[in-house]
mmCIF file of C-alpha atoms in Angstrom:
data_model
loop_
_atom_site.group_PDB
_atom_site.id
_atom_site.type_symbol
_atom_site.label_atom_id
_atom_site.label_comp_id
_atom_site.label_asym_id
_atom_site.label_seq_id
_atom_site.Cartn_x
_atom_site.Cartn_y
_atom_site.Cartn_z
ATOM 1 C CA ASP A 4 111.221 184.908 12.794
ATOM 2 C CA SER A 5 109.765 181.562 13.198
ATOM 3 C CA GLY A 6 107.297 182.476 15.799
ATOM 4 C CA VAL A 7 109.580 180.274 18.552
ATOM 5 C CA THR A 8 111.076 181.588 21.157
ATOM 6 C CA GLN A 9 114.363 179.769 22.744
ATOM 7 C CA THR A 10 116.483 181.153 26.080
ATOM 8 C CA PRO A 11 119.186 181.257 27.006
ATOM 9 C CA LYS A 12 120.694 181.608 23.563
ATOM 10 C CA HIS A 13 124.041 180.631 25.202
ATOM 11 C CA LEU A 14 124.936 178.718 28.083
ATOM 12 C CA ILE A 15 128.442 177.560 29.843
ATOM 13 C CA THR A 16 128.525 175.553 32.604
ATOM 14 C CA ALA A 17 131.083 173.140 34.570
ATOM 15 C CA THR A 18 130.664 169.133 33.972
ATOM 16 C CA GLY A 19 128.251 167.471 36.707
ATOM 17 C CA GLN A 20 125.995 170.587 36.741
ATOM 18 C CA ARG A 21 122.504 170.841 35.818
ATOM 19 C CA VAL A 22 120.595 173.590 33.852
ATOM 20 C CA THR A 23 117.066 174.295 32.393
ATOM 21 C CA LEU A 24 116.271 175.102 28.858
ATOM 22 C CA ARG A 25 113.176 177.066 27.951
ATOM 23 C CA CYS A 26 111.038 177.330 24.706
ATOM 24 C CA SER A 27 107.979 179.214 24.306
ATOM 25 C CA PRO A 28 105.912 178.115 21.237
ATOM 26 C CA ARG A 29 104.225 179.435 18.664
ATOM 27 C CA SER A 30 100.740 181.164 19.688
ATOM 28 C CA GLY A 31 98.546 178.160 18.431
ATOM 29 C CA ASP A 32 100.740 175.780 18.574
ATOM 30 C CA LEU A 33 99.760 172.873 21.072
ATOM 31 C CA SER A 34 103.356 170.294 20.833
ATOM 32 C CA VAL A 35 106.515 170.888 21.465
ATOM 33 C CA TYR A 36 110.058 169.476 20.283
ATOM 34 C CA TRP A 37 112.926 168.893 21.630
ATOM 35 C CA TYR A 38 116.319 168.255 19.420
ATOM 36 C CA GLN A 39 119.674 168.286 20.315
ATOM 37 C CA GLN A 40 122.394 169.072 16.914
ATOM 38 C CA SER A 41 125.962 168.181 17.238
ATOM 39 C CA LEU A 42 128.610 167.979 14.962
ATOM 40 C CA ASP A 43 129.635 163.932 15.729
ATOM 41 C CA GLN A 44 125.560 163.359 16.121
ATOM 42 C CA GLY A 45 123.733 165.662 13.758
ATOM 43 C CA LEU A 46 120.164 166.317 14.575
ATOM 44 C CA GLN A 47 118.829 164.114 17.235
ATOM 45 C CA PHE A 48 114.826 164.181 18.345
ATOM 46 C CA LEU A 49 114.844 163.981 21.976
ATOM 47 C CA ILE A 50 111.179 164.040 23.338
ATOM 48 C CA GLN A 51 107.606 165.709 21.798
ATOM 49 C CA TYR A 52 105.032 166.993 23.956
ATOM 50 C CA TYR A 53 101.212 167.515 22.625
ATOM 51 C CA ASN A 54 99.031 170.271 24.827
ATOM 52 C CA GLY A 55 100.870 168.895 28.500
ATOM 53 C CA GLU A 56 101.212 164.634 27.746
ATOM 54 C CA GLU A 57 104.090 163.073 26.754
ATOM 55 C CA ARG A 58 103.599 162.442 22.918
ATOM 56 C CA ALA A 59 106.569 160.903 21.265
ATOM 57 C CA LYS A 60 110.134 159.912 22.894
ATOM 58 C CA GLY A 61 113.696 159.946 21.221
ATOM 59 C CA ASN A 62 117.149 159.694 21.587
ATOM 60 C CA ILE A 63 116.875 161.054 24.987
ATOM 61 C CA LEU A 64 119.392 160.241 27.676
ATOM 62 C CA GLU A 65 117.501 159.304 31.642
ATOM 63 C CA ARG A 66 119.992 161.957 33.169
ATOM 64 C CA PHE A 67 117.751 164.198 30.620
ATOM 65 C CA SER A 68 114.086 165.296 31.208
ATOM 66 C CA ALA A 69 111.540 167.613 29.775
ATOM 67 C CA GLN A 70 107.741 168.411 30.466
ATOM 68 C CA GLN A 71 105.377 171.126 28.918
ATOM 69 C CA PHE A 72 103.410 173.579 31.232
ATOM 70 C CA PRO A 73 99.357 174.492 31.387
ATOM 71 C CA ASP A 74 100.611 177.548 29.514
ATOM 72 C CA LEU A 75 102.300 175.522 26.764
ATOM 73 C CA HIS A 76 105.701 176.665 26.825
ATOM 74 C CA SER A 77 108.338 173.581 27.765
ATOM 75 C CA GLU A 78 111.865 173.064 29.802
ATOM 76 C CA LEU A 79 114.080 170.560 28.920
ATOM 77 C CA ASN A 80 116.167 169.794 32.250
ATOM 78 C CA LEU A 81 119.870 168.247 31.907
ATOM 79 C CA SER A 82 121.403 167.213 34.843
ATOM 80 C CA SER A 83 125.028 165.077 36.128
ATOM 81 C CA LEU A 84 126.266 166.917 32.616
ATOM 82 C CA GLU A 85 129.055 165.617 30.948
ATOM 83 C CA LEU A 86 131.456 167.480 28.059
ATOM 84 C CA GLY A 87 129.625 165.330 25.519
ATOM 85 C CA ASP A 88 126.389 166.973 26.449
ATOM 86 C CA SER A 89 127.317 170.170 24.550
ATOM 87 C CA ALA A 90 126.056 171.498 21.571
ATOM 88 C CA LEU A 91 122.920 173.223 20.223
ATOM 89 C CA TYR A 92 119.405 172.751 21.251
ATOM 90 C CA PHE A 93 116.649 173.017 19.290
ATOM 91 C CA CYS A 94 113.007 173.443 19.966
ATOM 92 C CA ALA A 95 110.529 173.167 17.008
ATOM 93 C CA SER A 96 106.734 173.715 17.787
ATOM 94 C CA SER A 97 103.933 172.584 15.794
ATOM 95 C CA ALA A 98 99.933 173.254 15.819
ATOM 96 C CA LEU A 99 98.559 169.606 15.961
ATOM 97 C CA GLY A 100 101.535 167.627 16.508
ATOM 98 C CA GLN A 101 100.643 164.436 14.518
ATOM 99 C CA GLY A 102 100.211 164.151 10.227
ATOM 100 C CA PHE A 103 102.949 164.637 7.648
ATOM 101 C CA GLU A 104 101.686 168.182 6.595
ATOM 102 C CA ASP A 105 101.932 169.625 10.159
ATOM 103 C CA THR A 106 104.882 172.030 9.619
ATOM 104 C CA GLN A 107 107.685 172.078 12.322
ATOM 105 C CA TYR A 108 108.626 175.724 13.410
ATOM 106 C CA PHE A 109 111.730 175.867 14.989
ATOM 107 C CA GLY A 110 113.264 178.039 17.578
ATOM 108 C CA PRO A 111 116.707 179.708 16.998
ATOM 109 C CA GLY A 112 118.262 177.363 19.633
ATOM 110 C CA THR A 113 120.508 177.414 23.257
ATOM 111 C CA ARG A 114 123.846 176.410 22.469
ATOM 112 C CA LEU A 115 125.169 174.766 25.432
ATOM 113 C CA THR A 116 129.273 174.688 26.629
ATOM 114 C CA VAL A 117 129.751 172.552 28.856
ATOM 115 C CA LEU A 118 134.004 172.937 30.635
ATOM 116 C CA GLY B 5 116.276 150.737 8.898
ATOM 117 C CA GLU B 6 116.056 154.570 9.326
ATOM 118 C CA ASP B 7 118.726 156.661 7.665
ATOM 119 C CA VAL B 8 119.409 159.538 5.567
ATOM 120 C CA GLU B 9 122.572 160.269 3.816
ATOM 121 C CA GLN B 10 124.115 163.395 1.917
ATOM 122 C CA SER B 11 127.726 164.819 1.101
ATOM 123 C CA LEU B 12 128.656 167.480 3.143
ATOM 124 C CA PHE B 13 129.596 170.035 1.334
ATOM 125 C CA LEU B 14 128.755 171.538 -1.928
ATOM 126 C CA SER B 15 130.071 174.957 -3.602
ATOM 127 C CA VAL B 16 128.814 176.617 -6.373
ATOM 128 C CA ARG B 17 129.449 180.122 -8.208
ATOM 129 C CA GLU B 18 126.529 182.685 -8.241
ATOM 130 C CA GLY B 19 124.246 183.005 -10.792
ATOM 131 C CA ASP B 20 124.830 178.940 -11.044
ATOM 132 C CA SER B 21 122.145 175.869 -10.091
ATOM 133 C CA SER B 22 123.452 174.106 -6.865
ATOM 134 C CA VAL B 23 121.693 170.354 -6.374
ATOM 135 C CA ILE B 24 122.602 169.147 -3.245
ATOM 136 C CA ASN B 25 121.159 165.299 -3.328
ATOM 137 C CA CYS B 26 120.161 163.340 -0.806
ATOM 138 C CA THR B 27 119.528 158.643 -0.472
ATOM 139 C CA TYR B 28 117.179 157.399 1.920
ATOM 140 C CA THR B 29 117.571 153.688 3.036
ATOM 141 C CA ASP B 30 113.662 153.289 4.302
ATOM 142 C CA SER B 31 111.453 152.455 1.086
ATOM 143 C CA SER B 32 107.815 152.825 2.817
ATOM 144 C CA SER B 33 108.653 156.730 3.460
ATOM 145 C CA THR B 34 105.572 159.009 3.074
ATOM 146 C CA TYR B 35 107.108 162.638 3.478
ATOM 147 C CA LEU B 36 110.476 163.783 2.696
ATOM 148 C CA TYR B 37 111.344 167.515 3.465
ATOM 149 C CA TRP B 38 114.012 169.947 2.350
ATOM 150 C CA TYR B 39 114.804 172.473 5.721
ATOM 151 C CA LYS B 40 117.486 175.241 5.481
ATOM 152 C CA GLN B 41 119.717 176.537 8.552
ATOM 153 C CA GLU B 42 121.082 179.829 8.181
ATOM 154 C CA PRO B 43 124.102 180.651 10.420
ATOM 155 C CA GLY B 44 122.678 181.103 14.014
ATOM 156 C CA ALA B 45 119.397 180.103 13.163
ATOM 157 C CA GLY B 46 117.244 177.123 13.444
ATOM 158 C CA LEU B 47 115.755 175.285 10.877
ATOM 159 C CA GLN B 48 113.639 176.033 7.828
ATOM 160 C CA LEU B 49 111.330 174.014 6.396
ATOM 161 C CA LEU B 50 111.976 175.126 2.591
ATOM 162 C CA THR B 51 109.380 172.578 1.055
ATOM 163 C CA TYR B 52 108.807 168.817 0.992
ATOM 164 C CA ILE B 53 107.195 166.710 -1.548
ATOM 165 C CA PHE B 54 104.780 163.351 -1.029
ATOM 166 C CA SER B 55 105.881 159.569 -1.461
ATOM 167 C CA ASN B 56 104.096 159.325 -4.588
ATOM 168 C CA MET B 57 104.739 162.020 -6.315
ATOM 169 C CA ASP B 58 107.838 162.610 -8.875
ATOM 170 C CA MET B 59 108.636 166.712 -8.847
ATOM 171 C CA LYS B 60 107.960 169.552 -7.043
ATOM 172 C CA GLN B 61 108.169 172.715 -8.005
ATOM 173 C CA ASP B 62 108.484 176.117 -5.825
ATOM 174 C CA GLN B 63 109.659 179.166 -7.766
ATOM 175 C CA ARG B 64 112.801 178.978 -8.236
ATOM 176 C CA LEU B 65 113.205 175.067 -5.982
ATOM 177 C CA THR B 66 112.659 172.018 -7.781
ATOM 178 C CA VAL B 67 112.727 168.791 -5.592
ATOM 179 C CA LEU B 68 113.110 165.757 -7.900
ATOM 180 C CA LEU B 69 112.773 161.551 -6.323
ATOM 181 C CA ASN B 70 113.614 158.884 -7.235
ATOM 182 C CA LYS B 71 111.770 156.041 -4.991
ATOM 183 C CA LYS B 72 114.122 153.356 -7.004
ATOM 184 C CA ASP B 73 117.124 154.525 -6.515
ATOM 185 C CA LYS B 74 115.337 156.079 -2.711
ATOM 186 C CA HIS B 75 117.244 159.513 -3.930
ATOM 187 C CA LEU B 76 116.059 162.790 -3.181
ATOM 188 C CA SER B 77 117.536 166.059 -4.789
ATOM 189 C CA LEU B 78 117.021 169.405 -4.551
ATOM 190 C CA ARG B 79 118.002 171.772 -7.381
ATOM 191 C CA ILE B 80 118.328 175.631 -7.163
ATOM 192 C CA ALA B 81 118.260 178.014 -9.556
ATOM 193 C CA ASP B 82 120.169 181.360 -10.068
ATOM 194 C CA THR B 83 121.737 180.405 -6.518
ATOM 195 C CA GLN B 84 122.190 183.920 -4.622
ATOM 196 C CA THR B 85 124.656 184.861 -1.545
ATOM 197 C CA GLY B 86 121.691 184.607 0.519
ATOM 198 C CA ASP B 87 121.194 180.489 -0.322
ATOM 199 C CA SER B 88 124.652 179.698 1.399
ATOM 200 C CA ALA B 89 123.587 177.706 4.526
ATOM 201 C CA ILE B 90 123.181 174.522 5.370
ATOM 202 C CA TYR B 91 120.369 172.580 3.529
ATOM 203 C CA PHE B 92 118.863 169.545 5.588
ATOM 204 C CA CYS B 93 116.639 166.382 4.348
ATOM 205 C CA ALA B 94 114.863 164.472 6.400
ATOM 206 C CA GLU B 95 112.006 161.546 6.137
ATOM 207 C CA THR B 96 109.206 160.700 7.972
ATOM 208 C CA LEU B 97 107.801 157.153 7.883
ATOM 209 C CA PRO B 98 104.355 156.087 8.101
ATOM 210 C CA GLY B 99 102.800 154.300 10.887
ATOM 211 C CA GLY B 100 104.790 156.315 13.299
ATOM 212 C CA SER B 101 105.100 159.835 15.391
ATOM 213 C CA TYR B 102 105.393 161.494 12.401
ATOM 214 C CA ILE B 103 109.022 162.281 13.698
ATOM 215 C CA PRO B 104 111.302 163.411 10.781
ATOM 216 C CA THR B 105 114.777 161.779 10.767
ATOM 217 C CA PHE B 106 117.337 163.610 9.590
ATOM 218 C CA GLY B 107 120.189 163.642 7.732
ATOM 219 C CA ARG B 108 123.733 165.685 8.682
ATOM 220 C CA GLY B 109 122.790 168.429 6.341
ATOM 221 C CA THR B 110 124.746 170.211 3.392
ATOM 222 C CA SER B 111 126.861 173.003 3.713
ATOM 223 C CA LEU B 112 126.109 174.983 0.418
ATOM 224 C CA ILE B 113 128.519 177.500 -0.480
ATOM 225 C CA VAL B 114 127.754 180.378 -3.010
ATOM 226 C CA HIS B 115 131.061 181.985 -4.488
ATOM 227 C CA PRO B 116 130.250 186.010 -5.886
#
């Protein structure tokens, strides 16, 4: 158990809908990362927050947004969902949010299925 | 550019050694990592190596880095059925955001 929790575990929805994925980082970690894992794209970095502020942006679509709240939990919002958005979405947390030795701890993921 | 490549599958017999290979394209990579993903779980950092090192050993795991060929390998000695998982190679680049770039992952299947 990494200490990172994600809810829900599974989500099934229809095209055009909007969903919210939630992540609670490990106790004491200030930084949260979101990743998308799909069969065709592999593991893609979406976005990073540190202490409530956006720190780095990856391959995140404009239809997707995220935020980190004062209690450090984070939410990833996916809107106007398409079939191709079906994937595993991972959240990871780290203590510092920078530095090569700042280990990221991954949550178990949320499996999103868009029908 | 950034690109990390791995073979997709590896099958070994229990008790044998496993060697999982990875190639990367960016010669300025500073840290290289190996992560393990068990079924239904997130990624777990196994080990990492700094690019000025050639080798790192940690119990049954040995990481070898060949900077000239941009080749990284993970050797698992005395492979057990519990080692069956997907193994990801990743690199981070200096001067950036410290976000690792991941390979597609190698599925290791260990037969009894």
